[in-house]
Amino acid sequence: MENRIKNAVEQFEALLRQQLARQERMEQSAPAKDFSGMQTVTVGLIDGDGIGPIIMKQAKRVLEKLLTDEISAGRVVLKQIDGLTIENRLALGKAVPDDVLAEIKTCDVLLKGPTTTPKGGMMESANVTLRRELDLYANVRPVMVPEEGIDWIFFRENTEGEYALGSKGVELPGELTMDFKVTTDAGTRRIAKAAFDYARANGKTSVAIVTKANIMKKTDGMFSRIAHEVAEGYPEITAEDWYIDIMTANLVNPAVRSKFQVFLLPNLYGDIITDEAAQIQGGVGTAGSANIGGQYAMFEAIHGSAPRKIEAGEGDYANPASILKAAEMMLRHIAMTGKAEKLGKALAECTESEKRVVVTGHRDGATCEAFTDYLLEKL
Ligand code: IPM
Ligand code: MG
């Protein structure tokens, strides 16, 4: 037993040193890339697994139509990146194979279909690996229900919390397991700044800082304290303090939910509450997600690869709206605002005004392809 404890302590020490080194790298990171002056923007397209290739095929048709001129002028390069499939990842024993990661790093931004994450075992999720390797620290997820006045945007910290060491927990086999949650000063400051900058630039009047700092005293305690420190630089914006449990209740309470505007949360709470929020909007198939870092950004659907839908032969009924919303966010990020607005308007017309919705797995609705055919006519 003494030996096993000693090994676990050594493992913990190594993790502590790695995380401290990461915090130091963050403090020295280069200024963010400015897309407005770039000659060529390279967009990497990654299909993923399950329903990933089905929805990505439609997203490519949309981008090719929307960006015809930019592509022929060489202003935008669409680059297909293969090999991020579950079969390939399992065969190589790598969450993101080295050659795939090298290809990814030649791009400026990525549009990515969902990738399956094996439960248990040692294999890390491809998403988590990419978020870490590309330092995509801000997970930005908008949710809107116009008829109810809901206009939410979630700023989920994307590289720390329970995710930083999620596959590196400590174990005394058969008896005890311990996972870790990591909060750093630099990691919190940058996501808090992203949320408050967004609020300021978009005329929002409040930011809800959501933690469980009454229980997770060290990690969430620090997150809350630093978020409030950052808030002092934005005196025109109210920084509200909330706990995650009551906030999940607030989101299902129509009497209060529309008053919330911007949410700032640690990683795992952000993961959970954004699925809840997406469901309020009409389902996880309707929500896009942006993973933003200083040098790279990756845009994807909020949901997973839905392997059960594939097994049931319902893959063709996957809703492409989520990945198309992600594509819209990507266009905005690379400073092609006009194109983003065009896509956003066409999507809203299809889904909100004309109710041309695909409900994943429901054969009585439109297929993924038929929906896109209809949308393309509006572009
Ligand atoms: C998300 C997903 C991912 C996460 C999975 C696929 C690893 O649920 O983007 O919200 O947990 O972050
Ligand atoms: Mg999630």
mmCIF file with all atom_site columns, N, CA, C and O in Angstrom, residues 36-64:
data_model
loop_
_atom_site.group_PDB
_atom_site.id
_atom_site.type_symbol
_atom_site.label_atom_id
_atom_site.label_alt_id
_atom_site.label_comp_id
_atom_site.label_asym_id
_atom_site.label_entity_id
_atom_site.label_seq_id
_atom_site.pdbx_PDB_ins_code
_atom_site.Cartn_x
_atom_site.Cartn_y
_atom_site.Cartn_z
_atom_site.occupancy
_atom_site.B_iso_or_equiv
_atom_site.pdbx_formal_charge
_atom_site.auth_seq_id
_atom_site.auth_comp_id
_atom_site.auth_asym_id
_atom_site.auth_atom_id
_atom_site.pdbx_PDB_model_num
ATOM 1   N N  . SER A 1 36 ? -8.675  40.480 -40.347 1.00 0.00 ? 36 SER A N  1
ATOM 2   C CA . SER A 1 36 ? -9.140  41.503 -41.289 1.00 0.00 ? 36 SER A CA 1
ATOM 3   C C  . SER A 1 36 ? -8.093  41.827 -42.351 1.00 0.00 ? 36 SER A C  1
ATOM 4   O O  . SER A 1 36 ? -8.432  42.108 -43.485 1.00 0.00 ? 36 SER A O  1
ATOM 5   N N  . GLY A 1 37 ? -6.797  41.720 -42.000 1.00 0.00 ? 37 GLY A N  1
ATOM 6   C CA . GLY A 1 37 ? -5.791  42.073 -42.995 1.00 0.00 ? 37 GLY A CA 1
ATOM 7   C C  . GLY A 1 37 ? -5.180  40.872 -43.710 1.00 0.00 ? 37 GLY A C  1
ATOM 8   O O  . GLY A 1 37 ? -4.205  41.031 -44.447 1.00 0.00 ? 37 GLY A O  1
ATOM 9   N N  . MET A 1 38 ? -5.730  39.682 -43.518 1.00 0.00 ? 38 MET A N  1
ATOM 10  C CA . MET A 1 38 ? -5.075  38.496 -44.091 1.00 0.00 ? 38 MET A CA 1
ATOM 11  C C  . MET A 1 38 ? -5.403  38.303 -45.570 1.00 0.00 ? 38 MET A C  1
ATOM 12  O O  . MET A 1 38 ? -6.536  38.459 -45.990 1.00 0.00 ? 38 MET A O  1
ATOM 13  N N  . GLN A 1 39 ? -4.375  37.937 -46.351 1.00 0.00 ? 39 GLN A N  1
ATOM 14  C CA . GLN A 1 39 ? -4.554  37.697 -47.795 1.00 0.00 ? 39 GLN A CA 1
ATOM 15  C C  . GLN A 1 39 ? -5.359  36.423 -48.040 1.00 0.00 ? 39 GLN A C  1
ATOM 16  O O  . GLN A 1 39 ? -6.260  36.397 -48.853 1.00 0.00 ? 39 GLN A O  1
ATOM 17  N N  . THR A 1 40 ? -4.979  35.355 -47.344 1.00 0.00 ? 40 THR A N  1
ATOM 18  C CA . THR A 1 40 ? -5.617  34.054 -47.550 1.00 0.00 ? 40 THR A CA 1
ATOM 19  C C  . THR A 1 40 ? -5.980  33.453 -46.197 1.00 0.00 ? 40 THR A C  1
ATOM 20  O O  . THR A 1 40 ? -5.157  33.458 -45.285 1.00 0.00 ? 40 THR A O  1
ATOM 21  N N  . VAL A 1 41 ? -7.197  32.964 -46.115 1.00 0.00 ? 41 VAL A N  1
ATOM 22  C CA . VAL A 1 41 ? -7.609  32.265 -44.894 1.00 0.00 ? 41 VAL A CA 1
ATOM 23  C C  . VAL A 1 41 ? -7.793  30.793 -45.256 1.00 0.00 ? 41 VAL A C  1
ATOM 24  O O  . VAL A 1 41 ? -8.534  30.461 -46.179 1.00 0.00 ? 41 VAL A O  1
ATOM 25  N N  . THR A 1 42 ? -7.086  29.909 -44.552 1.00 0.00 ? 42 THR A N  1
ATOM 26  C CA . THR A 1 42 ? -7.231  28.478 -44.812 1.00 0.00 ? 42 THR A CA 1
ATOM 27  C C  . THR A 1 42 ? -8.203  27.870 -43.810 1.00 0.00 ? 42 THR A C  1
ATOM 28  O O  . THR A 1 42 ? -8.002  27.956 -42.599 1.00 0.00 ? 42 THR A O  1
ATOM 29  N N  . VAL A 1 43 ? -9.274  27.285 -44.371 1.00 0.00 ? 43 VAL A N  1
ATOM 30  C CA . VAL A 1 43 ? -10.321 26.677 -43.550 1.00 0.00 ? 43 VAL A CA 1
ATOM 31  C C  . VAL A 1 43 ? -10.173 25.162 -43.639 1.00 0.00 ? 43 VAL A C  1
ATOM 32  O O  . VAL A 1 43 ? -10.345 24.579 -44.709 1.00 0.00 ? 43 VAL A O  1
ATOM 33  N N  . GLY A 1 44 ? -9.848  24.514 -42.546 1.00 0.00 ? 44 GLY A N  1
ATOM 34  C CA . GLY A 1 44 ? -9.749  23.051 -42.521 1.00 0.00 ? 44 GLY A CA 1
ATOM 35  C C  . GLY A 1 44 ? -11.121 22.444 -42.305 1.00 0.00 ? 44 GLY A C  1
ATOM 36  O O  . GLY A 1 44 ? -11.875 22.910 -41.449 1.00 0.00 ? 44 GLY A O  1
ATOM 37  N N  . LEU A 1 45 ? -11.453 21.411 -43.095 1.00 0.00 ? 45 LEU A N  1
ATOM 38  C CA . LEU A 1 45 ? -12.747 20.751 -42.964 1.00 0.00 ? 45 LEU A CA 1
ATOM 39  C C  . LEU A 1 45 ? -12.533 19.324 -42.477 1.00 0.00 ? 45 LEU A C  1
ATOM 40  O O  . LEU A 1 45 ? -11.831 18.541 -43.123 1.00 0.00 ? 45 LEU A O  1
ATOM 41  N N  . ILE A 1 46 ? -13.095 19.008 -41.328 1.00 0.00 ? 46 ILE A N  1
ATOM 42  C CA . ILE A 1 46 ? -12.889 17.688 -40.705 1.00 0.00 ? 46 ILE A CA 1
ATOM 43  C C  . ILE A 1 46 ? -14.246 17.011 -40.562 1.00 0.00 ? 46 ILE A C  1
ATOM 44  O O  . ILE A 1 46 ? -15.146 17.554 -39.917 1.00 0.00 ? 46 ILE A O  1
ATOM 45  N N  . ASP A 1 47 ? -14.390 15.815 -41.159 1.00 0.00 ? 47 ASP A N  1
ATOM 46  C CA . ASP A 1 47 ? -15.711 15.175 -41.179 1.00 0.00 ? 47 ASP A CA 1
ATOM 47  C C  . ASP A 1 47 ? -16.151 14.609 -39.836 1.00 0.00 ? 47 ASP A C  1
ATOM 48  O O  . ASP A 1 47 ? -17.311 14.701 -39.474 1.00 0.00 ? 47 ASP A O  1
ATOM 49  N N  . GLY A 1 48 ? -15.220 13.947 -39.113 1.00 0.00 ? 48 GLY A N  1
ATOM 50  C CA . GLY A 1 48 ? -15.592 13.303 -37.847 1.00 0.00 ? 48 GLY A CA 1
ATOM 51  C C  . GLY A 1 48 ? -16.240 11.944 -38.070 1.00 0.00 ? 48 GLY A C  1
ATOM 52  O O  . GLY A 1 48 ? -16.084 11.325 -39.123 1.00 0.00 ? 48 GLY A O  1
ATOM 53  N N  . ASP A 1 49 ? -16.998 11.483 -37.084 1.00 0.00 ? 49 ASP A N  1
ATOM 54  C CA . ASP A 1 49 ? -17.609 10.142 -37.129 1.00 0.00 ? 49 ASP A CA 1
ATOM 55  C C  . ASP A 1 49 ? -19.131 10.222 -37.020 1.00 0.00 ? 49 ASP A C  1
ATOM 56  O O  . ASP A 1 49 ? -19.680 11.265 -36.727 1.00 0.00 ? 49 ASP A O  1
ATOM 57  N N  . GLY A 1 50 ? -19.766 9.052  -37.138 1.00 0.00 ? 50 GLY A N  1
ATOM 58  C CA . GLY A 1 50 ? -21.221 8.972  -36.954 1.00 0.00 ? 50 GLY A CA 1
ATOM 59  C C  . GLY A 1 50 ? -21.927 9.877  -37.949 1.00 0.00 ? 50 GLY A C  1
ATOM 60  O O  . GLY A 1 50 ? -21.674 9.817  -39.157 1.00 0.00 ? 50 GLY A O  1
ATOM 61  N N  . ILE A 1 51 ? -22.761 10.776 -37.441 1.00 0.00 ? 51 ILE A N  1
ATOM 62  C CA . ILE A 1 51 ? -23.478 11.685 -38.350 1.00 0.00 ? 51 ILE A CA 1
ATOM 63  C C  . ILE A 1 51 ? -22.564 12.813 -38.851 1.00 0.00 ? 51 ILE A C  1
ATOM 64  O O  . ILE A 1 51 ? -22.975 13.619 -39.685 1.00 0.00 ? 51 ILE A O  1
ATOM 65  N N  . GLY A 1 52 ? -21.328 12.858 -38.357 1.00 0.00 ? 52 GLY A N  1
ATOM 66  C CA . GLY A 1 52 ? -20.389 13.922 -38.749 1.00 0.00 ? 52 GLY A CA 1
ATOM 67  C C  . GLY A 1 52 ? -20.265 14.087 -40.257 1.00 0.00 ? 52 GLY A C  1
ATOM 68  O O  . GLY A 1 52 ? -20.523 15.172 -40.801 1.00 0.00 ? 52 GLY A O  1
ATOM 69  N N  . PRO A 1 53 ? -19.871 13.008 -40.984 1.00 0.00 ? 53 PRO A N  1
ATOM 70  C CA . PRO A 1 53 ? -19.702 13.161 -42.435 1.00 0.00 ? 53 PRO A CA 1
ATOM 71  C C  . PRO A 1 53 ? -21.001 13.561 -43.144 1.00 0.00 ? 53 PRO A C  1
ATOM 72  O O  . PRO A 1 53 ? -20.965 14.252 -44.166 1.00 0.00 ? 53 PRO A O  1
ATOM 73  N N  . ILE A 1 54 ? -22.142 13.174 -42.574 1.00 0.00 ? 54 ILE A N  1
ATOM 74  C CA . ILE A 1 54 ? -23.433 13.476 -43.218 1.00 0.00 ? 54 ILE A CA 1
ATOM 75  C C  . ILE A 1 54 ? -23.721 14.980 -43.131 1.00 0.00 ? 54 ILE A C  1
ATOM 76  O O  . ILE A 1 54 ? -24.059 15.629 -44.123 1.00 0.00 ? 54 ILE A O  1
ATOM 77  N N  . ILE A 1 55 ? -23.539 15.557 -41.953 1.00 0.00 ? 55 ILE A N  1
ATOM 78  C CA . ILE A 1 55 ? -23.826 17.002 -41.827 1.00 0.00 ? 55 ILE A CA 1
ATOM 79  C C  . ILE A 1 55 ? -22.706 17.839 -42.450 1.00 0.00 ? 55 ILE A C  1
ATOM 80  O O  . ILE A 1 55 ? -22.955 18.900 -43.008 1.00 0.00 ? 55 ILE A O  1
ATOM 81  N N  . MET A 1 56 ? -21.463 17.336 -42.386 1.00 0.00 ? 56 MET A N  1
ATOM 82  C CA . MET A 1 56 ? -20.349 18.100 -42.975 1.00 0.00 ? 56 MET A CA 1
ATOM 83  C C  . MET A 1 56 ? -20.465 18.190 -44.488 1.00 0.00 ? 56 MET A C  1
ATOM 84  O O  . MET A 1 56 ? -20.087 19.184 -45.097 1.00 0.00 ? 56 MET A O  1
ATOM 85  N N  . LYS A 1 57 ? -20.989 17.122 -45.116 1.00 0.00 ? 57 LYS A N  1
ATOM 86  C CA . LYS A 1 57 ? -21.163 17.131 -46.577 1.00 0.00 ? 57 LYS A CA 1
ATOM 87  C C  . LYS A 1 57 ? -22.058 18.316 -46.970 1.00 0.00 ? 57 LYS A C  1
ATOM 88  O O  . LYS A 1 57 ? -21.785 19.039 -47.944 1.00 0.00 ? 57 LYS A O  1
ATOM 89  N N  . GLN A 1 58 ? -23.092 18.539 -46.185 1.00 0.00 ? 58 GLN A N  1
ATOM 90  C CA . GLN A 1 58 ? -24.019 19.641 -46.492 1.00 0.00 ? 58 GLN A CA 1
ATOM 91  C C  . GLN A 1 58 ? -23.378 21.000 -46.170 1.00 0.00 ? 58 GLN A C  1
ATOM 92  O O  . GLN A 1 58 ? -23.565 21.973 -46.898 1.00 0.00 ? 58 GLN A O  1
ATOM 93  N N  . ALA A 1 59 ? -22.602 21.032 -45.097 1.00 0.00 ? 59 ALA A N  1
ATOM 94  C CA . ALA A 1 59 ? -21.925 22.301 -44.742 1.00 0.00 ? 59 ALA A CA 1
ATOM 95  C C  . ALA A 1 59 ? -20.964 22.705 -45.853 1.00 0.00 ? 59 ALA A C  1
ATOM 96  O O  . ALA A 1 59 ? -20.835 23.888 -46.185 1.00 0.00 ? 59 ALA A O  1
ATOM 97  N N  . LYS A 1 60 ? -20.293 21.713 -46.465 1.00 0.00 ? 60 LYS A N  1
ATOM 98  C CA . LYS A 1 60 ? -19.355 22.025 -47.557 1.00 0.00 ? 60 LYS A CA 1
ATOM 99  C C  . LYS A 1 60 ? -20.093 22.600 -48.758 1.00 0.00 ? 60 LYS A C  1
ATOM 100 O O  . LYS A 1 60 ? -19.639 23.552 -49.387 1.00 0.00 ? 60 LYS A O  1
ATOM 101 N N  . ARG A 1 61 ? -21.255 22.018 -49.087 1.00 0.00 ? 61 ARG A N  1
ATOM 102 C CA . ARG A 1 61 ? -22.040 22.561 -50.216 1.00 0.00 ? 61 ARG A CA 1
ATOM 103 C C  . ARG A 1 61 ? -22.389 24.028 -49.948 1.00 0.00 ? 61 ARG A C  1
ATOM 104 O O  . ARG A 1 61 ? -22.304 24.865 -50.844 1.00 0.00 ? 61 ARG A O  1
ATOM 105 N N  . VAL A 1 62 ? -22.769 24.306 -48.718 1.00 0.00 ? 62 VAL A N  1
ATOM 106 C CA . VAL A 1 62 ? -23.163 25.674 -48.374 1.00 0.00 ? 62 VAL A CA 1
ATOM 107 C C  . VAL A 1 62 ? -21.959 26.618 -48.476 1.00 0.00 ? 62 VAL A C  1
ATOM 108 O O  . VAL A 1 62 ? -22.054 27.696 -49.084 1.00 0.00 ? 62 VAL A O  1
ATOM 109 N N  . LEU A 1 63 ? -20.829 26.216 -47.918 1.00 0.00 ? 63 LEU A N  1
ATOM 110 C CA . LEU A 1 63 ? -19.644 27.095 -47.968 1.00 0.00 ? 63 LEU A CA 1
ATOM 111 C C  . LEU A 1 63 ? -19.189 27.318 -49.403 1.00 0.00 ? 63 LEU A C  1
ATOM 112 O O  . LEU A 1 63 ? -18.817 28.423 -49.793 1.00 0.00 ? 63 LEU A O  1
ATOM 113 N N  . GLU A 1 64 ? -19.213 26.239 -50.206 1.00 0.00 ? 64 GLU A N  1
ATOM 114 C CA . GLU A 1 64 ? -18.762 26.377 -51.598 1.00 0.00 ? 64 GLU A CA 1
ATOM 115 C C  . GLU A 1 64 ? -19.638 27.366 -52.365 1.00 0.00 ? 64 GLU A C  1
ATOM 116 O O  . GLU A 1 64 ? -19.151 28.145 -53.175 1.00 0.00 ? 64 GLU A O  1
#
